[in-house]
mmCIF file of C-alpha atoms and ligand atoms in Angstrom:
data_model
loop_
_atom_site.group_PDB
_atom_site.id
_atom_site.type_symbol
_atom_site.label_atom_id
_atom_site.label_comp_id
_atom_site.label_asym_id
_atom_site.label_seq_id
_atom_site.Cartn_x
_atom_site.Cartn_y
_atom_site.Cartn_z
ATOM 1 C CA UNK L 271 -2.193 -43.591 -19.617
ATOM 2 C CA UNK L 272 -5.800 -44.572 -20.875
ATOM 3 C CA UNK L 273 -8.661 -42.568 -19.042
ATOM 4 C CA UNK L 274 -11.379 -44.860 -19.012
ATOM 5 C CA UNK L 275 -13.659 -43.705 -21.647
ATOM 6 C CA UNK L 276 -16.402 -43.358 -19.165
ATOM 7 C CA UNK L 277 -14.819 -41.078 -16.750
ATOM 8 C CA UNK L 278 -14.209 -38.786 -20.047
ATOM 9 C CA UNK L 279 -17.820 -39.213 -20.849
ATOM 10 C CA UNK L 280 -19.003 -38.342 -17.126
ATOM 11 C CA UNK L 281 -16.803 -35.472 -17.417
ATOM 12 C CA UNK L 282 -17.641 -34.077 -20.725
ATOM 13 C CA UNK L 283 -21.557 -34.534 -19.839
ATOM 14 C CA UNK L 284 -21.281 -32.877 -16.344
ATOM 15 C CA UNK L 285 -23.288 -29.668 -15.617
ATOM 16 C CA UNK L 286 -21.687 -28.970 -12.357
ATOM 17 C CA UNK L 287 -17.417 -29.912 -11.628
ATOM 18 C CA UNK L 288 -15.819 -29.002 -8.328
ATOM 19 C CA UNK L 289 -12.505 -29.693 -7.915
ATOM 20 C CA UNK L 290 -10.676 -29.989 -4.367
ATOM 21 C CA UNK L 291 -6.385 -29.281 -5.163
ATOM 22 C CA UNK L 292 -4.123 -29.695 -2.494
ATOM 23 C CA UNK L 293 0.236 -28.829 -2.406
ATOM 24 C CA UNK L 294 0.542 -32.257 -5.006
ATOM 25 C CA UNK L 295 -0.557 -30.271 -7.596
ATOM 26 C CA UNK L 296 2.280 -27.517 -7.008
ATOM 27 C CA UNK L 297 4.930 -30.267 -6.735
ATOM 28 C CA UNK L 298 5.683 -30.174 -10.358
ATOM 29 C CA UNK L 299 6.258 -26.202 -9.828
ATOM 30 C CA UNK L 300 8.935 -26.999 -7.480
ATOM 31 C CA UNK L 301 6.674 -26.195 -3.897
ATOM 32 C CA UNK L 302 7.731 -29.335 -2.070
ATOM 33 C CA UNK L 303 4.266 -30.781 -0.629
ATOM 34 C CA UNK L 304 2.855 -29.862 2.529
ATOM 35 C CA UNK L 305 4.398 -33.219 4.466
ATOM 36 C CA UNK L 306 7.198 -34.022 2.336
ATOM 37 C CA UNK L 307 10.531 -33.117 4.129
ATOM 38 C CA UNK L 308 11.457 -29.749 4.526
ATOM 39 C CA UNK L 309 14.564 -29.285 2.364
ATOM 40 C CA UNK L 310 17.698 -26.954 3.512
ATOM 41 C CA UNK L 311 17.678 -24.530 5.660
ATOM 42 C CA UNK L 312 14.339 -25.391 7.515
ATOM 43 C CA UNK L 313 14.946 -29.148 7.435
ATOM 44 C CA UNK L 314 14.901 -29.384 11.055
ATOM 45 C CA UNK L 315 11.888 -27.609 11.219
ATOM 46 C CA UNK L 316 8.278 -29.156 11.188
ATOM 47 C CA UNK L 317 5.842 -27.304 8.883
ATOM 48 C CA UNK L 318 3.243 -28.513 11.708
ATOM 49 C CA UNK L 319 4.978 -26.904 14.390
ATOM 50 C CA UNK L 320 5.304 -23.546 12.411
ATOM 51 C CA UNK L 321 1.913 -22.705 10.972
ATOM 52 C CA UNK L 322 0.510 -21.829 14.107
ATOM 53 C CA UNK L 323 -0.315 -19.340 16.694
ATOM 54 C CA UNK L 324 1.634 -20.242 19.220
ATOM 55 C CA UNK L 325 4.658 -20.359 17.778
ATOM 56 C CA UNK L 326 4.094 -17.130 15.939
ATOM 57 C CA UNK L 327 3.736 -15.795 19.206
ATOM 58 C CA UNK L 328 6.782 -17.685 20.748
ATOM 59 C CA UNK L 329 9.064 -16.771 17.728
ATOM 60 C CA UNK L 330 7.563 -13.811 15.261
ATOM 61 C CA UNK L 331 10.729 -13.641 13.619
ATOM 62 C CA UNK L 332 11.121 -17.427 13.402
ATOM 63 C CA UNK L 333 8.100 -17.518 11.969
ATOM 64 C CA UNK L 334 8.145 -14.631 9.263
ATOM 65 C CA UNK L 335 11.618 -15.718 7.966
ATOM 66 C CA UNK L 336 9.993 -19.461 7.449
ATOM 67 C CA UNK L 337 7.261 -17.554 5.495
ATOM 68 C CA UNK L 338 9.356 -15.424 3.723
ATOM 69 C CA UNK L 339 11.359 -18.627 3.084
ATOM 70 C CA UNK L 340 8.426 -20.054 0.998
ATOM 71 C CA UNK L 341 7.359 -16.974 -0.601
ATOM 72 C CA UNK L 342 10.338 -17.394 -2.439
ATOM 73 C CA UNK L 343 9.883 -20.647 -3.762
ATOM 74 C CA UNK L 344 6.478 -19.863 -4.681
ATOM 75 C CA UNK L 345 7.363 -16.630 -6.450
ATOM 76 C CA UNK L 346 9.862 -18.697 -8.334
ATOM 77 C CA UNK L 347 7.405 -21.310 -9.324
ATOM 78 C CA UNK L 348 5.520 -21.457 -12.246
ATOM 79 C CA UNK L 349 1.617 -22.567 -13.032
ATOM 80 C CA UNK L 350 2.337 -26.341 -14.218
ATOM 81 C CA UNK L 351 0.045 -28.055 -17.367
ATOM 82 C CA UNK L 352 -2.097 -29.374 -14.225
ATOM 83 C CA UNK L 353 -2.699 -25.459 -12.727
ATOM 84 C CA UNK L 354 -3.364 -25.111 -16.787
ATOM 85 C CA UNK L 355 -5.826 -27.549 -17.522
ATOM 86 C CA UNK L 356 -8.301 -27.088 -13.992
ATOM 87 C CA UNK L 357 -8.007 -23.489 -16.125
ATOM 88 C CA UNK L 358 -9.114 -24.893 -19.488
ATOM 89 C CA UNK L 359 -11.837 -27.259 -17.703
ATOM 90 C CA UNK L 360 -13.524 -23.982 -16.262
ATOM 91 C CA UNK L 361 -13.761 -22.744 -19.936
ATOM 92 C CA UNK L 362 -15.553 -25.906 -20.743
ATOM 93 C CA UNK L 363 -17.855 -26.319 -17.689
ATOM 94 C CA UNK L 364 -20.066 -23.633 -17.098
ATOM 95 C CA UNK L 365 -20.811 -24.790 -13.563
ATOM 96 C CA UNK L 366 -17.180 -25.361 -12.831
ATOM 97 C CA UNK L 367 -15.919 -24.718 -9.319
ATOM 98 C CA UNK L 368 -12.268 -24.515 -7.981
ATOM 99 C CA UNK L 369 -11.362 -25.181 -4.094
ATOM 100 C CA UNK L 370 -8.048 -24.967 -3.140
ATOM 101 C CA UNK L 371 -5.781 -26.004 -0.208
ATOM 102 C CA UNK L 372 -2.911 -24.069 -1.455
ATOM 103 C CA UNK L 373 -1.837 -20.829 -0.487
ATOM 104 C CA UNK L 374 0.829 -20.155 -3.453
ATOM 105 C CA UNK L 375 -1.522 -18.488 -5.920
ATOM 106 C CA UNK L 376 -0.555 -20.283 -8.574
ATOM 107 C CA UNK L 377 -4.386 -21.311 -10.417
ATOM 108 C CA UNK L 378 -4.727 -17.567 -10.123
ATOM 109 C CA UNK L 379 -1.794 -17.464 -12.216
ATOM 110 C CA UNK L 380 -2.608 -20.094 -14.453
ATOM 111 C CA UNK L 381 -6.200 -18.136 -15.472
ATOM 112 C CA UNK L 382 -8.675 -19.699 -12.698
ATOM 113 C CA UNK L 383 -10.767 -17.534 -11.738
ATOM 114 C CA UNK L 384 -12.551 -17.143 -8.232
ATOM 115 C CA UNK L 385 -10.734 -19.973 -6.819
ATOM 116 C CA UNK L 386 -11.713 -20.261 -3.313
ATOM 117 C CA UNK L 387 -8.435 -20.178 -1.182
ATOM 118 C CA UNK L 388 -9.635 -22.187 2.239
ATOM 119 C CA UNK L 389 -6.808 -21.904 3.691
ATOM 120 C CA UNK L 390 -5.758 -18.187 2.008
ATOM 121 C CA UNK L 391 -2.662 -17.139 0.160
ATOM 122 C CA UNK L 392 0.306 -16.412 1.351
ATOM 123 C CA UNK L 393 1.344 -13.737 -1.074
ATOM 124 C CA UNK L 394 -1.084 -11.664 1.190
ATOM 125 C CA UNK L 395 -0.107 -9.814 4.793
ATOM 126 C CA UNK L 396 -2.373 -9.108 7.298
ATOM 127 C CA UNK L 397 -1.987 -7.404 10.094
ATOM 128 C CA UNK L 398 -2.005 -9.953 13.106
ATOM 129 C CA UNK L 399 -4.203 -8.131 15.284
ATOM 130 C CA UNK L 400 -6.616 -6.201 12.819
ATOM 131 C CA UNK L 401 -6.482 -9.126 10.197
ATOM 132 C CA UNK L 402 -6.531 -6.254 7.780
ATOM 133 C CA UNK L 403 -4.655 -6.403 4.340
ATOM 134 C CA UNK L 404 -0.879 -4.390 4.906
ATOM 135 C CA UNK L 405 1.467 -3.952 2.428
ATOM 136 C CA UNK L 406 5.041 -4.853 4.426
ATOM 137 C CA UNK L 407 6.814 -1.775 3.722
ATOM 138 C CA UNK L 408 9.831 -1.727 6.694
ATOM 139 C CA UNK L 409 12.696 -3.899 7.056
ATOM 140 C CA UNK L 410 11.753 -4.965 10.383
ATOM 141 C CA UNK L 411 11.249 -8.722 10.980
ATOM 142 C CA UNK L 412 8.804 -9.296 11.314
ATOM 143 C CA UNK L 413 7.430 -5.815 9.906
ATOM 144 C CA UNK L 414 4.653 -4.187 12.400
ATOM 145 C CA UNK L 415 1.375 -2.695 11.366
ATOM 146 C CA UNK L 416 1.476 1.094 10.746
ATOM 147 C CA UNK L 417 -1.977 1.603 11.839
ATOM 148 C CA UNK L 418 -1.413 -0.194 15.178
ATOM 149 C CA UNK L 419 2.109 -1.536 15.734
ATOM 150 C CA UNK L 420 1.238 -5.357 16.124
ATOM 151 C CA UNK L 421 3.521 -7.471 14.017
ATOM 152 C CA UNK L 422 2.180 -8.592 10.201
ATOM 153 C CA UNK L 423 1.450 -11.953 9.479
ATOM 154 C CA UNK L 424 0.755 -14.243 6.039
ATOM 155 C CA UNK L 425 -3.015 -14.165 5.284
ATOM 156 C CA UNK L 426 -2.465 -17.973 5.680
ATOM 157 C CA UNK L 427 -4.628 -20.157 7.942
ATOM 158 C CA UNK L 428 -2.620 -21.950 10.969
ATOM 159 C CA UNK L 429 -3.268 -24.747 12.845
ATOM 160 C CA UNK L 430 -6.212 -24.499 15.399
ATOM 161 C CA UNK L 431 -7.453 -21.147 13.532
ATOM 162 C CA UNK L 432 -10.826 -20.943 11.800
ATOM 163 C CA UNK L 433 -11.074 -21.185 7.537
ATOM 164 C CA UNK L 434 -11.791 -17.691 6.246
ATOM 165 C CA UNK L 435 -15.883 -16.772 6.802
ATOM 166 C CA UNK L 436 -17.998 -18.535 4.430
ATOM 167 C CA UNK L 437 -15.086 -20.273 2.817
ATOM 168 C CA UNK L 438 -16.291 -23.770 3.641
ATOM 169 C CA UNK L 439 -19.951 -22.959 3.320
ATOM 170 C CA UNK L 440 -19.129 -21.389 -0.406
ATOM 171 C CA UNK L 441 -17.286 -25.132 -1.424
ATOM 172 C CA UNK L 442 -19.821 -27.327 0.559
ATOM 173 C CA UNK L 443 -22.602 -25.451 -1.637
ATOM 174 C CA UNK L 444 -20.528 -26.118 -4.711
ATOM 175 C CA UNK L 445 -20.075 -29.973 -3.740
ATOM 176 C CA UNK L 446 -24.408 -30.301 -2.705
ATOM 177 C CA UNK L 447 -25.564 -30.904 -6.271
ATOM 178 C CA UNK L 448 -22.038 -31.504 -8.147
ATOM 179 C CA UNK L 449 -21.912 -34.555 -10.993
ATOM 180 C CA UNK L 450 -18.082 -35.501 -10.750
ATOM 181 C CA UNK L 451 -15.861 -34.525 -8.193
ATOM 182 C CA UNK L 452 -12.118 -34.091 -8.232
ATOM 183 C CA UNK L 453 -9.771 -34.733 -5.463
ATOM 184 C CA UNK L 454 -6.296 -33.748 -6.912
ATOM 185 C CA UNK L 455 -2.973 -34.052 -5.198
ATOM 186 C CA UNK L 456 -4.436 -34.007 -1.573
ATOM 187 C CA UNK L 457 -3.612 -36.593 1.258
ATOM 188 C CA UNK L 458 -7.121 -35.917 2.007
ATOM 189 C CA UNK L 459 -5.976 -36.097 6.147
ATOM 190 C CA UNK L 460 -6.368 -32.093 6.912
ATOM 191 C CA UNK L 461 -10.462 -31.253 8.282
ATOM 192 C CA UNK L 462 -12.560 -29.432 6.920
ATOM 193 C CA UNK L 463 -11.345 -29.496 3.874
ATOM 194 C CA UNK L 464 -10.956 -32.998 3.538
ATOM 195 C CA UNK L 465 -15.251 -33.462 4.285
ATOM 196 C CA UNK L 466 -15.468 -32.024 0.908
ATOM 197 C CA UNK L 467 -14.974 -35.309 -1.295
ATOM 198 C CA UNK L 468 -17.148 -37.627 1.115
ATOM 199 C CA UNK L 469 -20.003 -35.005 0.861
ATOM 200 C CA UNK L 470 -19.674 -34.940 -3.368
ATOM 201 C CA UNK L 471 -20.239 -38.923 -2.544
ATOM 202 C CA UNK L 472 -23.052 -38.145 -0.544
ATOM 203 C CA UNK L 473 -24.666 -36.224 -2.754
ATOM 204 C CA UNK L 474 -23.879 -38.975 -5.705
ATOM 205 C CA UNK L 475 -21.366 -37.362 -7.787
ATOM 206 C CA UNK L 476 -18.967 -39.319 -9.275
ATOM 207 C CA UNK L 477 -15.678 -38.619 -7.245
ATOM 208 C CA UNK L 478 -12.108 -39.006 -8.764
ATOM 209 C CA UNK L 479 -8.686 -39.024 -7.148
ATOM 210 C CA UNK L 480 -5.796 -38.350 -8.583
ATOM 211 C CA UNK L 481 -2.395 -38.856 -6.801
ATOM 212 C CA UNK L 482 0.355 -40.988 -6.905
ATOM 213 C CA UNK L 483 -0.381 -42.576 -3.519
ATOM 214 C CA UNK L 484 -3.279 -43.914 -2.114
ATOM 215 C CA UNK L 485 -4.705 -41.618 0.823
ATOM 216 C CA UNK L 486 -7.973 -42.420 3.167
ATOM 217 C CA UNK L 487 -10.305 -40.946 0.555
ATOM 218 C CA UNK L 488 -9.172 -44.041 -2.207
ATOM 219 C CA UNK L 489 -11.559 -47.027 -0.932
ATOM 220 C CA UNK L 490 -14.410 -43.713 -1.364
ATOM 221 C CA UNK L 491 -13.807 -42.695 -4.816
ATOM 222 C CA UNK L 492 -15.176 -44.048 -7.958
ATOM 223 C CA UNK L 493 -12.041 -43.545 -10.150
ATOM 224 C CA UNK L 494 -8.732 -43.578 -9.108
ATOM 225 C CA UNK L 495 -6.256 -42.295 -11.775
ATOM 226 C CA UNK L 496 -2.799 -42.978 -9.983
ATOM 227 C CA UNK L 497 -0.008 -40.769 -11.151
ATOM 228 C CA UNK L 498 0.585 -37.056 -11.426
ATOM 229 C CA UNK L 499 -1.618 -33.646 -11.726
ATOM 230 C CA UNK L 500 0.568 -32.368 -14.764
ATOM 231 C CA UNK L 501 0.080 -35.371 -16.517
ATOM 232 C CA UNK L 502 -2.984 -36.650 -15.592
ATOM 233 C CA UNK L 503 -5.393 -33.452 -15.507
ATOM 234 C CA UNK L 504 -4.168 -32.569 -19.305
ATOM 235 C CA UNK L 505 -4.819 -35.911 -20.766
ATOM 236 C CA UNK L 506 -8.436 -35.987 -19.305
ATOM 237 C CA UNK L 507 -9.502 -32.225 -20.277
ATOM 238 C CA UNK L 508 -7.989 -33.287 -23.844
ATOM 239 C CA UNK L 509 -10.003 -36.312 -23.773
ATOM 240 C CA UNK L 510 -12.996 -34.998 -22.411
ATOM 241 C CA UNK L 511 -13.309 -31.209 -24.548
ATOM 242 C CA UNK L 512 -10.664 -31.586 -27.084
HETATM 243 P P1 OAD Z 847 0.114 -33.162 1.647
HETATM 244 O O1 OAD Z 847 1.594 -32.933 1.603
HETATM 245 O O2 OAD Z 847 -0.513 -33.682 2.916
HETATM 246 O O3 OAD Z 847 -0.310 -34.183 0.482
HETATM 247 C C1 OAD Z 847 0.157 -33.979 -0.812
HETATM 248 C C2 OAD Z 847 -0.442 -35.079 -1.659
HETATM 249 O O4 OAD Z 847 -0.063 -34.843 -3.018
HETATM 250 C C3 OAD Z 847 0.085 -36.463 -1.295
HETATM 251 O O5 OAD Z 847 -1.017 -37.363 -1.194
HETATM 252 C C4 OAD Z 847 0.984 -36.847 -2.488
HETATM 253 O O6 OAD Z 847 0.908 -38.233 -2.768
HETATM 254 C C5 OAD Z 847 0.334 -36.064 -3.597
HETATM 255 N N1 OAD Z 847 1.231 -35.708 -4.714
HETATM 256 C C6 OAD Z 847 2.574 -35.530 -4.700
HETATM 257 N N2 OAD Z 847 3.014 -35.181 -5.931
HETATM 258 C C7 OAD Z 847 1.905 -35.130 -6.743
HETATM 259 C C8 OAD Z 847 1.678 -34.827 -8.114
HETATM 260 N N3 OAD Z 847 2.718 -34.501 -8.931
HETATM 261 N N4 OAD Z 847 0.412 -34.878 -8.589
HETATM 262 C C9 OAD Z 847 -0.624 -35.216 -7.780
HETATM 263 N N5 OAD Z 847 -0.488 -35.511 -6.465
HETATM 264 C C10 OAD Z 847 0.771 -35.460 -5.959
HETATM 265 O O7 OAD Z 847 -0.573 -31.784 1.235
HETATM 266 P P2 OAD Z 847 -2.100 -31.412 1.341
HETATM 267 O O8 OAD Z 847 -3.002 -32.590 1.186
HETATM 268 O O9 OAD Z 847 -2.322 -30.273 0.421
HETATM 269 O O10 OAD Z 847 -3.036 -26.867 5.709
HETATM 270 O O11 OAD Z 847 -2.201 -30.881 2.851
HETATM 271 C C11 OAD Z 847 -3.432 -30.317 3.240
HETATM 272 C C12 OAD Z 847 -3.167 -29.267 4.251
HETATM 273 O O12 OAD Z 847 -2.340 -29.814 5.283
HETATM 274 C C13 OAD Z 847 -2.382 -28.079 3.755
HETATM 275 O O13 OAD Z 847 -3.197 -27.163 3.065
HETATM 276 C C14 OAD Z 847 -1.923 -27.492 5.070
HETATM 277 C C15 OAD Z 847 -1.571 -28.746 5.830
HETATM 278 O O14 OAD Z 847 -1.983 -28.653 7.151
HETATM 279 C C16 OAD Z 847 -2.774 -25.648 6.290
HETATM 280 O O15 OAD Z 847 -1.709 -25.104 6.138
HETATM 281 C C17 OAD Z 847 -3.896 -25.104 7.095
#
């Protein structure tokens, strides 16, 4: 795959990166993508009809055993070369920011550093009433909060609930006086997030997508490198810093 040579000049010039990752970058960990069909067990369930509230308070267990579910493939999964590179770019960039979508932890794991989570990590438990950290301890399901007996919950954002405080205003700020942008393995469809590459455009930074399909952002974005994070992200990090 050739990177235009100008993208890797943009990039290797660039005083300020943000880059926006979303589940495609996790894909080639094994973490099926956000929409993609749910596989086994929880086929018949919609992801959209899960991650929220309501249905946490309709079905608590339901709802913690679908969690539990996926904190098992992601504590299975491995970082990927894409995770790796977004690590090596922040090495290279001193202005380097890293917004994710994803909740599995894994550019943590692959040696980013202060990602910001907007929609936090599910390898965290909160209580649901408190919205304290808790460390699940009983076998209960799902567990309840020691402190004051409502049930835990993933520090995850649902549907209809607000982004964690200052999350959004932290990445905005990032995007305001960015030079390139990166929009990797998002469908670019879920708000707020999804502002993020439109206001990098706004504020005349080059923006780049990469994904296998086209999404809503593509017609927007300056460069559109079509194929996948683990390939993609190493070859232009390699290009760019060597
Ligand atoms: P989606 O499942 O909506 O989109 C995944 C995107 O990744 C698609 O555009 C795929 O084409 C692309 N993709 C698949 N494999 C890829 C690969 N190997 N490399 C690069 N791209 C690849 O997931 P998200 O856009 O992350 O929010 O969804 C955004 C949010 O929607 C999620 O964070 C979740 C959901 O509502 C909450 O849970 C609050």
């Amino acid at each position: 795959m050739d990177v235009s040579q100008q993208l890797v000049e943009e990039l290797r010039s660039a005083h300020k990166v943000v880059a926006l990752t979303g589940s495609g970058i996790s894909a080639e960990s094994g973490i099926p993508t956000f929409r993609e069909a749910q596989t086994g067990l929880w086929a018949r369930y919609d992801p959209q009809q899960l991650a929220t509230p309501e249905a946490f308070l309709r079905d608590p267990k339901l709802v913690w055993e679908w969690y539990e579910w996926r904190r098992k493939l992601v504590g299975e999964a491995e970082p990927n070369p894409g995770h790796r590179a977004l690590a090596d770019l922040e090495e290279h960039v001193p202005g380097f920011t890293l917004v994710t979508q994803n909740v599995d932890g894994l550019h943590g794991l692959a040696g980013s550093r202060d990602a910001i989570e907007l929609h936090g990590n599910i390898l965290r438990t909160i209580c649901s009433a408190e919205r304290i950290e808790v460390e699940p301890s009983q076998t209960e399901v799902p567990p309840i909060c020691p402190g004051c007996g409502a049930p835990l919950r993933p520090d995850v954002v649902w549907f209809g609930e607000m982004l964690p405080a200052g999350a959004m205003e932290m990445a905005s700020g990032a995007v305001r006086d960015c030079d390139v942008f990166l929009s990797i393995g998002t469908s670019s469809l879920v708000y707020p997030a999804a502002t993020l590459p439109y206001e990098a455009n706004a504020a005349g930074a080059i923006v780049v997508e990469i994904n296998p399909e086209e999404t809503p952002l593509t017609p927007q974005a300056g460069y559109t490198l079509r194929g996948r994070a683990g390939e993609i992200l190493p070859t232009l990090v390699e290009a760019a810093f060597g």
